[in-house]
């Protein structure tokens, strides 16, 4: 099955955190967000994937290659100038060869059942199916209005508290029939919410929502990033991780309280104190007497002896080289 992974215009909201590293490459339990999505695609049988790139294309290509390491065929489409949320998909339409295809963001942490989404799309028979998630605060994102059959009736962008017509958030994960391109305007820059979906509604073309119960976090802020790591540590989202939980690599005199993840190849000195949740990425070096609490240490980072970090995200520069290595 074919899929498009969007990694083009992502990462700007986390820019102060990432030192200009694109958001798809920030690590969740030691692995880039985009790698978790690629592994999710492979688990659900999406073996023909095209990744849409803009920021740091060489880093992403060098990291993921042709996808064979993850059991998929991975090719790339490059946007010299950003073409909108849908424009990059339209730019790669020939890749899909007239087949049904999936579009998924490369910067969201999720374990959504893509097989169920695909099945819902085929059963509903519409031109598109959107993954929807119930949210506590609809004012933070666009919500989708559906009828009793799940057919989409409209959208509401960041409604004010008390004015929301729905609490179903758009996850940015879609299944499309190739005819979707018939509803694109005749210009390069195209937006799903501003151009394509309104055209479907105006012309009474059926498309549907599929409510998901699984985990979804768009990792769009520092707090969401921290929460994504800690949720993965607690098993609230299913991800594969290169490392161990609860301190099996620690020296005998280490003090550990709460949940701890330690990536492969770490060097942990004596006398450390870890008060979870704590995530230490692979190949990191933690010096003698270091104390970490509610902290994430990025892969390949050195934390000097005697350092105390509370509520921190720690990473050395250049972070891009460390993640790609």
mmCIF file of C-alpha atoms in Angstrom:
data_model
loop_
_atom_site.group_PDB
_atom_site.id
_atom_site.type_symbol
_atom_site.label_atom_id
_atom_site.label_comp_id
_atom_site.label_asym_id
_atom_site.label_seq_id
_atom_site.Cartn_x
_atom_site.Cartn_y
_atom_site.Cartn_z
ATOM 1 C CA UNK A 1 0.000 0.000 0.000
ATOM 2 C CA UNK A 2 1.114 3.537 -0.741
ATOM 3 C CA UNK A 3 1.603 6.377 1.734
ATOM 4 C CA UNK A 4 2.982 9.905 1.827
ATOM 5 C CA UNK A 5 4.856 11.091 4.890
ATOM 6 C CA UNK A 6 4.831 14.862 5.342
ATOM 7 C CA UNK A 7 8.095 16.260 6.704
ATOM 8 C CA UNK A 8 8.313 19.466 4.691
ATOM 9 C CA UNK A 9 7.214 22.494 6.685
ATOM 10 C CA UNK A 10 7.579 21.077 10.143
ATOM 11 C CA UNK A 11 9.511 22.064 13.239
ATOM 12 C CA UNK A 12 9.221 25.822 13.512
ATOM 13 C CA UNK A 13 7.191 25.791 16.732
ATOM 14 C CA UNK A 14 9.911 23.766 18.433
ATOM 15 C CA UNK A 15 12.743 25.826 16.962
ATOM 16 C CA UNK A 16 13.998 27.237 20.304
ATOM 17 C CA UNK A 17 14.249 23.685 21.615
ATOM 18 C CA UNK A 18 15.802 22.028 18.600
ATOM 19 C CA UNK A 19 18.540 24.459 17.615
ATOM 20 C CA UNK A 20 17.045 24.481 14.089
ATOM 21 C CA UNK A 21 16.687 20.706 13.972
ATOM 22 C CA UNK A 22 13.451 19.773 12.122
ATOM 23 C CA UNK A 23 10.680 18.497 14.342
ATOM 24 C CA UNK A 24 10.508 15.063 12.630
ATOM 25 C CA UNK A 25 14.056 14.461 13.918
ATOM 26 C CA UNK A 26 13.540 15.308 17.595
ATOM 27 C CA UNK A 27 13.841 12.102 19.643
ATOM 28 C CA UNK A 28 11.112 10.277 21.526
ATOM 29 C CA UNK A 29 12.771 7.654 23.770
ATOM 30 C CA UNK A 30 15.937 8.045 21.711
ATOM 31 C CA UNK A 31 14.417 7.640 18.237
ATOM 32 C CA UNK A 32 13.375 10.472 15.891
ATOM 33 C CA UNK A 33 9.634 11.100 15.720
ATOM 34 C CA UNK A 34 9.742 10.353 11.990
ATOM 35 C CA UNK A 35 11.287 6.932 12.617
ATOM 36 C CA UNK A 36 8.405 6.020 14.912
ATOM 37 C CA UNK A 37 5.984 6.973 12.098
ATOM 38 C CA UNK A 38 7.934 4.950 9.513
ATOM 39 C CA UNK A 39 7.844 1.919 11.814
ATOM 40 C CA UNK A 40 4.087 2.439 12.286
ATOM 41 C CA UNK A 41 3.586 2.511 8.510
ATOM 42 C CA UNK A 42 5.585 -0.688 8.076
ATOM 43 C CA UNK A 43 3.615 -2.500 10.795
ATOM 44 C CA UNK A 44 0.382 -1.759 8.948
ATOM 45 C CA UNK A 45 1.580 -2.852 5.516
ATOM 46 C CA UNK A 46 2.382 0.522 3.961
ATOM 47 C CA UNK A 47 5.506 -0.546 2.128
ATOM 48 C CA UNK A 48 5.677 2.117 -0.613
ATOM 49 C CA UNK A 49 6.281 5.516 1.002
ATOM 50 C CA UNK A 50 7.220 8.930 -0.352
ATOM 51 C CA UNK A 51 8.485 11.550 2.098
ATOM 52 C CA UNK A 52 7.858 15.209 1.309
ATOM 53 C CA UNK A 53 10.851 17.344 2.350
ATOM 54 C CA UNK A 54 11.793 20.991 2.703
ATOM 55 C CA UNK A 55 13.796 21.707 5.874
ATOM 56 C CA UNK A 56 17.039 19.695 6.289
ATOM 57 C CA UNK A 57 16.367 17.330 3.358
ATOM 58 C CA UNK A 58 19.917 15.925 3.335
ATOM 59 C CA UNK A 59 19.778 15.070 7.038
ATOM 60 C CA UNK A 60 16.498 13.195 6.601
ATOM 61 C CA UNK A 61 17.673 11.384 3.457
ATOM 62 C CA UNK A 62 20.962 10.400 5.094
ATOM 63 C CA UNK A 63 19.169 9.123 8.197
ATOM 64 C CA UNK A 64 16.470 7.022 6.523
ATOM 65 C CA UNK A 65 17.999 6.180 3.134
ATOM 66 C CA UNK A 66 15.852 3.997 0.925
ATOM 67 C CA UNK A 67 13.804 2.707 3.873
ATOM 68 C CA UNK A 68 14.987 -0.892 3.508
ATOM 69 C CA UNK A 69 16.279 -0.906 7.079
ATOM 70 C CA UNK A 70 12.652 -0.509 8.177
ATOM 71 C CA UNK A 71 11.104 -2.871 5.644
ATOM 72 C CA UNK A 72 9.707 -0.248 3.277
ATOM 73 C CA UNK A 73 10.579 1.368 -0.039
ATOM 74 C CA UNK A 74 11.204 5.053 0.689
ATOM 75 C CA UNK A 75 11.616 7.767 -1.932
ATOM 76 C CA UNK A 76 11.582 11.542 -1.585
ATOM 77 C CA UNK A 77 9.878 14.608 -2.999
ATOM 78 C CA UNK A 78 11.457 17.999 -2.398
ATOM 79 C CA UNK A 79 9.696 21.373 -2.116
ATOM 80 C CA UNK A 80 12.137 24.250 -2.775
ATOM 81 C CA UNK A 81 9.332 26.573 -1.652
ATOM 82 C CA UNK A 82 6.540 25.393 0.633
ATOM 83 C CA UNK A 83 3.382 24.558 -1.312
ATOM 84 C CA UNK A 84 0.855 24.379 1.537
ATOM 85 C CA UNK A 85 -0.538 21.433 3.464
ATOM 86 C CA UNK A 86 -1.876 19.813 0.268
ATOM 87 C CA UNK A 87 0.384 21.292 -2.404
ATOM 88 C CA UNK A 88 3.246 18.944 -1.649
ATOM 89 C CA UNK A 89 0.917 15.974 -2.010
ATOM 90 C CA UNK A 90 -0.324 17.289 -5.341
ATOM 91 C CA UNK A 91 3.258 17.793 -6.470
ATOM 92 C CA UNK A 92 3.867 14.049 -5.986
ATOM 93 C CA UNK A 93 0.579 12.770 -7.411
ATOM 94 C CA UNK A 94 2.272 10.658 -10.088
ATOM 95 C CA UNK A 95 3.856 8.541 -7.356
ATOM 96 C CA UNK A 96 0.463 7.140 -6.335
ATOM 97 C CA UNK A 97 -0.267 5.707 -9.759
ATOM 98 C CA UNK A 98 -4.030 6.062 -9.557
ATOM 99 C CA UNK A 99 -4.272 4.052 -6.316
ATOM 100 C CA UNK A 100 -5.813 4.790 -2.938
ATOM 101 C CA UNK A 101 -3.170 6.316 -0.649
ATOM 102 C CA UNK A 102 -2.561 7.476 2.930
ATOM 103 C CA UNK A 103 -1.144 10.836 4.057
ATOM 104 C CA UNK A 104 0.405 11.133 7.525
ATOM 105 C CA UNK A 105 2.449 13.799 9.306
ATOM 106 C CA UNK A 106 6.070 13.023 10.055
ATOM 107 C CA UNK A 107 6.087 15.108 13.229
ATOM 108 C CA UNK A 108 3.258 13.578 15.272
ATOM 109 C CA UNK A 109 3.629 10.871 17.893
ATOM 110 C CA UNK A 110 0.879 8.288 17.456
ATOM 111 C CA UNK A 111 0.107 4.574 17.447
ATOM 112 C CA UNK A 112 -3.127 4.951 15.491
ATOM 113 C CA UNK A 113 -4.542 1.783 13.943
ATOM 114 C CA UNK A 114 -3.909 2.622 10.297
ATOM 115 C CA UNK A 115 -5.424 -0.675 9.193
ATOM 116 C CA UNK A 116 -8.735 0.264 10.803
ATOM 117 C CA UNK A 117 -8.607 3.715 9.200
ATOM 118 C CA UNK A 118 -8.005 2.148 5.774
ATOM 119 C CA UNK A 119 -10.841 -0.339 6.311
ATOM 120 C CA UNK A 120 -13.218 2.444 7.351
ATOM 121 C CA UNK A 121 -12.336 4.346 4.190
ATOM 122 C CA UNK A 122 -13.062 1.377 1.957
ATOM 123 C CA UNK A 123 -16.346 0.597 3.714
ATOM 124 C CA UNK A 124 -17.590 4.209 3.663
ATOM 125 C CA UNK A 125 -16.901 4.584 -0.028
ATOM 126 C CA UNK A 126 -16.100 8.314 0.040
ATOM 127 C CA UNK A 127 -13.341 10.180 -1.714
ATOM 128 C CA UNK A 128 -11.522 10.776 1.593
ATOM 129 C CA UNK A 129 -11.458 9.665 5.215
ATOM 130 C CA UNK A 130 -9.990 11.830 7.997
ATOM 131 C CA UNK A 131 -8.690 10.468 11.306
ATOM 132 C CA UNK A 132 -10.406 12.345 14.146
ATOM 133 C CA UNK A 133 -9.633 12.427 17.862
ATOM 134 C CA UNK A 134 -11.826 13.753 20.683
ATOM 135 C CA UNK A 135 -10.034 16.569 22.485
ATOM 136 C CA UNK A 136 -10.606 18.305 25.801
ATOM 137 C CA UNK A 137 -9.910 21.796 24.458
ATOM 138 C CA UNK A 138 -11.183 22.315 20.878
ATOM 139 C CA UNK A 139 -9.986 25.938 20.917
ATOM 140 C CA UNK A 140 -6.422 24.764 20.323
ATOM 141 C CA UNK A 141 -7.023 23.284 16.862
ATOM 142 C CA UNK A 142 -9.515 22.849 14.040
ATOM 143 C CA UNK A 143 -12.510 20.630 14.754
ATOM 144 C CA UNK A 144 -14.628 18.598 12.365
ATOM 145 C CA UNK A 145 -18.430 18.374 12.303
ATOM 146 C CA UNK A 146 -19.913 15.034 11.229
ATOM 147 C CA UNK A 147 -23.421 13.582 10.919
ATOM 148 C CA UNK A 148 -24.694 10.324 12.429
ATOM 149 C CA UNK A 149 -23.099 8.337 9.603
ATOM 150 C CA UNK A 150 -19.742 10.002 10.048
ATOM 151 C CA UNK A 151 -20.045 12.034 6.841
ATOM 152 C CA UNK A 152 -18.261 15.355 7.206
ATOM 153 C CA UNK A 153 -20.578 18.372 7.304
ATOM 154 C CA UNK A 154 -18.147 21.174 8.036
ATOM 155 C CA UNK A 155 -15.142 22.515 9.906
ATOM 156 C CA UNK A 156 -14.555 25.030 12.666
ATOM 157 C CA UNK A 157 -11.096 26.505 13.130
ATOM 158 C CA UNK A 158 -10.033 27.052 16.763
ATOM 159 C CA UNK A 159 -13.476 27.908 18.157
ATOM 160 C CA UNK A 160 -13.724 30.129 21.222
ATOM 161 C CA UNK A 161 -14.622 28.323 24.478
ATOM 162 C CA UNK A 162 -18.338 27.614 24.549
ATOM 163 C CA UNK A 163 -18.748 28.155 20.791
ATOM 164 C CA UNK A 164 -17.409 24.806 19.607
ATOM 165 C CA UNK A 165 -19.765 22.721 17.452
ATOM 166 C CA UNK A 166 -17.661 19.588 17.882
ATOM 167 C CA UNK A 167 -14.801 18.233 19.966
ATOM 168 C CA UNK A 168 -13.417 16.063 17.172
ATOM 169 C CA UNK A 169 -9.937 17.278 16.292
ATOM 170 C CA UNK A 170 -8.368 16.716 12.897
ATOM 171 C CA UNK A 171 -5.246 14.554 13.339
ATOM 172 C CA UNK A 172 -3.841 15.355 9.892
ATOM 173 C CA UNK A 173 -3.940 11.672 8.911
ATOM 174 C CA UNK A 174 -5.963 11.000 5.760
ATOM 175 C CA UNK A 175 -6.852 8.281 3.263
ATOM 176 C CA UNK A 176 -7.643 9.533 -0.245
ATOM 177 C CA UNK A 177 -8.869 8.218 -3.538
ATOM 178 C CA UNK A 178 -6.824 9.503 -6.502
ATOM 179 C CA UNK A 179 -9.824 11.556 -7.650
ATOM 180 C CA UNK A 180 -9.065 13.958 -4.788
ATOM 181 C CA UNK A 181 -6.708 15.784 -7.159
ATOM 182 C CA UNK A 182 -9.694 16.762 -9.332
ATOM 183 C CA UNK A 183 -10.653 19.187 -6.538
ATOM 184 C CA UNK A 184 -7.302 20.952 -6.329
ATOM 185 C CA UNK A 185 -7.208 24.551 -7.610
ATOM 186 C CA UNK A 186 -5.040 25.183 -10.653
ATOM 187 C CA UNK A 187 -2.030 26.574 -8.787
ATOM 188 C CA UNK A 188 0.946 25.125 -6.896
ATOM 189 C CA UNK A 189 0.019 26.331 -3.388
ATOM 190 C CA UNK A 190 -2.908 24.296 -2.022
ATOM 191 C CA UNK A 191 -4.280 23.917 1.501
ATOM 192 C CA UNK A 192 -6.551 21.086 2.650
ATOM 193 C CA UNK A 193 -8.608 23.234 5.002
ATOM 194 C CA UNK A 194 -8.813 26.350 2.832
ATOM 195 C CA UNK A 195 -9.066 24.849 -0.655
ATOM 196 C CA UNK A 196 -9.745 21.128 -1.009
ATOM 197 C CA UNK A 197 -12.144 20.265 1.817
ATOM 198 C CA UNK A 198 -14.355 23.346 1.185
ATOM 199 C CA UNK A 199 -14.549 22.329 -2.488
ATOM 200 C CA UNK A 200 -15.769 18.867 -1.499
ATOM 201 C CA UNK A 201 -18.442 20.367 0.747
ATOM 202 C CA UNK A 202 -19.538 22.905 -1.847
ATOM 203 C CA UNK A 203 -19.907 20.230 -4.537
ATOM 204 C CA UNK A 204 -21.584 17.732 -2.176
ATOM 205 C CA UNK A 205 -18.826 15.140 -2.537
ATOM 206 C CA UNK A 206 -18.990 12.542 0.237
ATOM 207 C CA UNK A 207 -16.041 12.240 2.599
ATOM 208 C CA UNK A 208 -15.973 10.852 6.105
ATOM 209 C CA UNK A 209 -14.398 10.958 9.522
ATOM 210 C CA UNK A 210 -13.001 8.035 11.472
ATOM 211 C CA UNK A 211 -12.763 8.535 15.221
ATOM 212 C CA UNK A 212 -9.637 7.036 16.745
ATOM 213 C CA UNK A 213 -9.144 5.964 20.346
ATOM 214 C CA UNK A 214 -5.377 5.542 20.099
ATOM 215 C CA UNK A 215 -2.708 7.969 21.248
ATOM 216 C CA UNK A 216 -2.018 11.128 19.224
ATOM 217 C CA UNK A 217 0.208 14.076 20.109
ATOM 218 C CA UNK A 218 1.315 16.604 17.495
ATOM 219 C CA UNK A 219 4.477 17.405 19.533
ATOM 220 C CA UNK A 220 3.951 21.061 18.669
ATOM 221 C CA UNK A 221 5.311 22.629 21.867
ATOM 222 C CA UNK A 222 7.977 21.957 24.452
ATOM 223 C CA UNK A 223 5.374 20.749 26.942
ATOM 224 C CA UNK A 224 3.800 18.399 24.354
ATOM 225 C CA UNK A 225 7.269 17.110 23.484
ATOM 226 C CA UNK A 226 8.084 16.377 27.120
ATOM 227 C CA UNK A 227 4.682 14.763 27.609
ATOM 228 C CA UNK A 228 5.161 12.591 24.520
ATOM 229 C CA UNK A 229 8.429 11.210 25.868
ATOM 230 C CA UNK A 230 6.988 10.559 29.301
ATOM 231 C CA UNK A 231 3.814 8.973 27.858
ATOM 232 C CA UNK A 232 5.977 6.663 25.756
ATOM 233 C CA UNK A 233 8.009 5.811 28.866
ATOM 234 C CA UNK A 234 4.816 4.926 30.736
ATOM 235 C CA UNK A 235 3.537 2.786 27.839
ATOM 236 C CA UNK A 236 0.637 5.083 26.959
ATOM 237 C CA UNK A 237 1.742 5.015 23.316
ATOM 238 C CA UNK A 238 3.163 1.912 21.667
ATOM 239 C CA UNK A 239 6.650 2.629 20.288
ATOM 240 C CA UNK A 240 9.706 0.464 19.698
ATOM 241 C CA UNK A 241 12.754 1.726 21.570
ATOM 242 C CA UNK A 242 16.503 0.989 21.527
ATOM 243 C CA UNK A 243 17.191 0.728 25.221
ATOM 244 C CA UNK A 244 16.015 -0.476 28.598
ATOM 245 C CA UNK A 245 13.552 0.755 31.186
ATOM 246 C CA UNK A 246 13.982 1.180 34.920
ATOM 247 C CA UNK A 247 17.724 1.334 35.069
ATOM 248 C CA UNK A 248 19.204 -2.069 34.237
ATOM 249 C CA UNK A 249 22.391 -0.363 32.941
ATOM 250 C CA UNK A 250 22.970 1.653 36.091
ATOM 251 C CA UNK A 251 25.884 1.227 38.517
ATOM 252 C CA UNK A 252 25.112 -0.439 41.817
ATOM 253 C CA UNK A 253 25.182 2.789 43.841
ATOM 254 C CA UNK A 254 22.719 4.648 41.608
ATOM 255 C CA UNK A 255 19.540 5.945 43.246
ATOM 256 C CA UNK A 256 16.427 5.481 41.097
ATOM 257 C CA UNK A 257 12.881 6.545 41.809
ATOM 258 C CA UNK A 258 10.063 6.397 39.285
ATOM 259 C CA UNK A 259 10.223 5.494 35.584
ATOM 260 C CA UNK A 260 13.573 5.680 33.786
ATOM 261 C CA UNK A 261 14.622 4.908 30.203
ATOM 262 C CA UNK A 262 18.281 4.473 29.229
ATOM 263 C CA UNK A 263 19.258 4.141 25.585
ATOM 264 C CA UNK A 264 21.797 1.669 24.249
ATOM 265 C CA UNK A 265 25.503 2.466 24.562
ATOM 266 C CA UNK A 266 25.227 4.934 27.453
ATOM 267 C CA UNK A 267 27.979 5.462 30.018
ATOM 268 C CA UNK A 268 26.584 6.093 33.504
ATOM 269 C CA UNK A 269 29.064 7.018 36.252
ATOM 270 C CA UNK A 270 28.701 6.218 39.935
ATOM 271 C CA UNK A 271 26.611 8.165 42.384
ATOM 272 C CA UNK A 272 23.908 9.290 39.957
ATOM 273 C CA UNK A 273 20.399 10.010 41.174
ATOM 274 C CA UNK A 274 17.474 9.659 38.749
ATOM 275 C CA UNK A 275 13.993 10.732 39.791
ATOM 276 C CA UNK A 276 11.557 9.801 37.053
ATOM 277 C CA UNK A 277 10.283 10.301 34.624
ATOM 278 C CA UNK A 278 13.787 10.435 33.132
ATOM 279 C CA UNK A 279 14.747 9.638 29.528
ATOM 280 C CA UNK A 280 18.431 9.262 28.594
ATOM 281 C CA UNK A 281 19.076 8.853 24.864
ATOM 282 C CA UNK A 282 21.525 6.341 23.437
ATOM 283 C CA UNK A 283 25.294 6.959 23.524
ATOM 284 C CA UNK A 284 24.930 9.604 26.236
ATOM 285 C CA UNK A 285 27.485 10.015 29.013
ATOM 286 C CA UNK A 286 26.271 10.874 32.499
ATOM 287 C CA UNK A 287 29.005 12.025 34.887
ATOM 288 C CA UNK A 288 29.590 11.145 38.507
ATOM 289 C CA UNK A 289 27.074 12.485 40.990
ATOM 290 C CA UNK A 290 24.648 13.823 38.370
ATOM 291 C CA UNK A 291 21.042 14.268 39.547
ATOM 292 C CA UNK A 292 18.208 14.245 36.976
ATOM 293 C CA UNK A 293 14.533 14.785 37.698
ATOM 294 C CA UNK A 294 11.687 15.001 35.141
ATOM 295 C CA UNK A 295 14.369 15.382 32.476
ATOM 296 C CA UNK A 296 15.098 14.285 28.899
ATOM 297 C CA UNK A 297 18.693 13.862 27.736
ATOM 298 C CA UNK A 298 19.081 13.726 23.963
ATOM 299 C CA UNK A 299 21.158 11.001 22.259
ATOM 300 C CA UNK A 300 24.923 11.517 22.327
ATOM 301 C CA UNK A 301 24.821 14.169 25.057
ATOM 302 C CA UNK A 302 27.390 14.539 27.828
ATOM 303 C CA UNK A 303 26.133 15.666 31.234
ATOM 304 C CA UNK A 304 29.134 16.743 33.303
ATOM 305 C CA UNK A 305 29.828 15.444 36.801
ATOM 306 C CA UNK A 306 27.855 17.107 39.573
ATOM 307 C CA UNK A 307 25.205 18.583 37.264
ATOM 308 C CA UNK A 308 21.635 18.857 38.593
ATOM 309 C CA UNK A 309 18.811 19.083 36.028
ATOM 310 C CA UNK A 310 15.129 19.427 36.957
ATOM 311 C CA UNK A 311 12.418 19.640 34.300
ATOM 312 C CA UNK A 312 15.051 19.983 31.562
ATOM 313 C CA UNK A 313 15.633 18.920 27.973
ATOM 314 C CA UNK A 314 19.412 18.543 27.656
ATOM 315 C CA UNK A 315 21.319 18.297 24.379
ATOM 316 C CA UNK A 316 24.776 19.117 23.045
ATOM 317 C CA UNK A 317 25.436 20.818 19.711
ATOM 318 C CA UNK A 318 25.478 19.908 16.878
ATOM 319 C CA UNK A 319 22.386 17.862 17.658
ATOM 320 C CA UNK A 320 21.728 17.011 14.011
ATOM 321 C CA UNK A 321 25.048 15.154 13.760
ATOM 322 C CA UNK A 322 24.336 13.244 16.970
ATOM 323 C CA UNK A 323 20.913 12.069 15.825
ATOM 324 C CA UNK A 324 22.085 11.097 12.358
ATOM 325 C CA UNK A 325 25.084 9.196 13.743
#
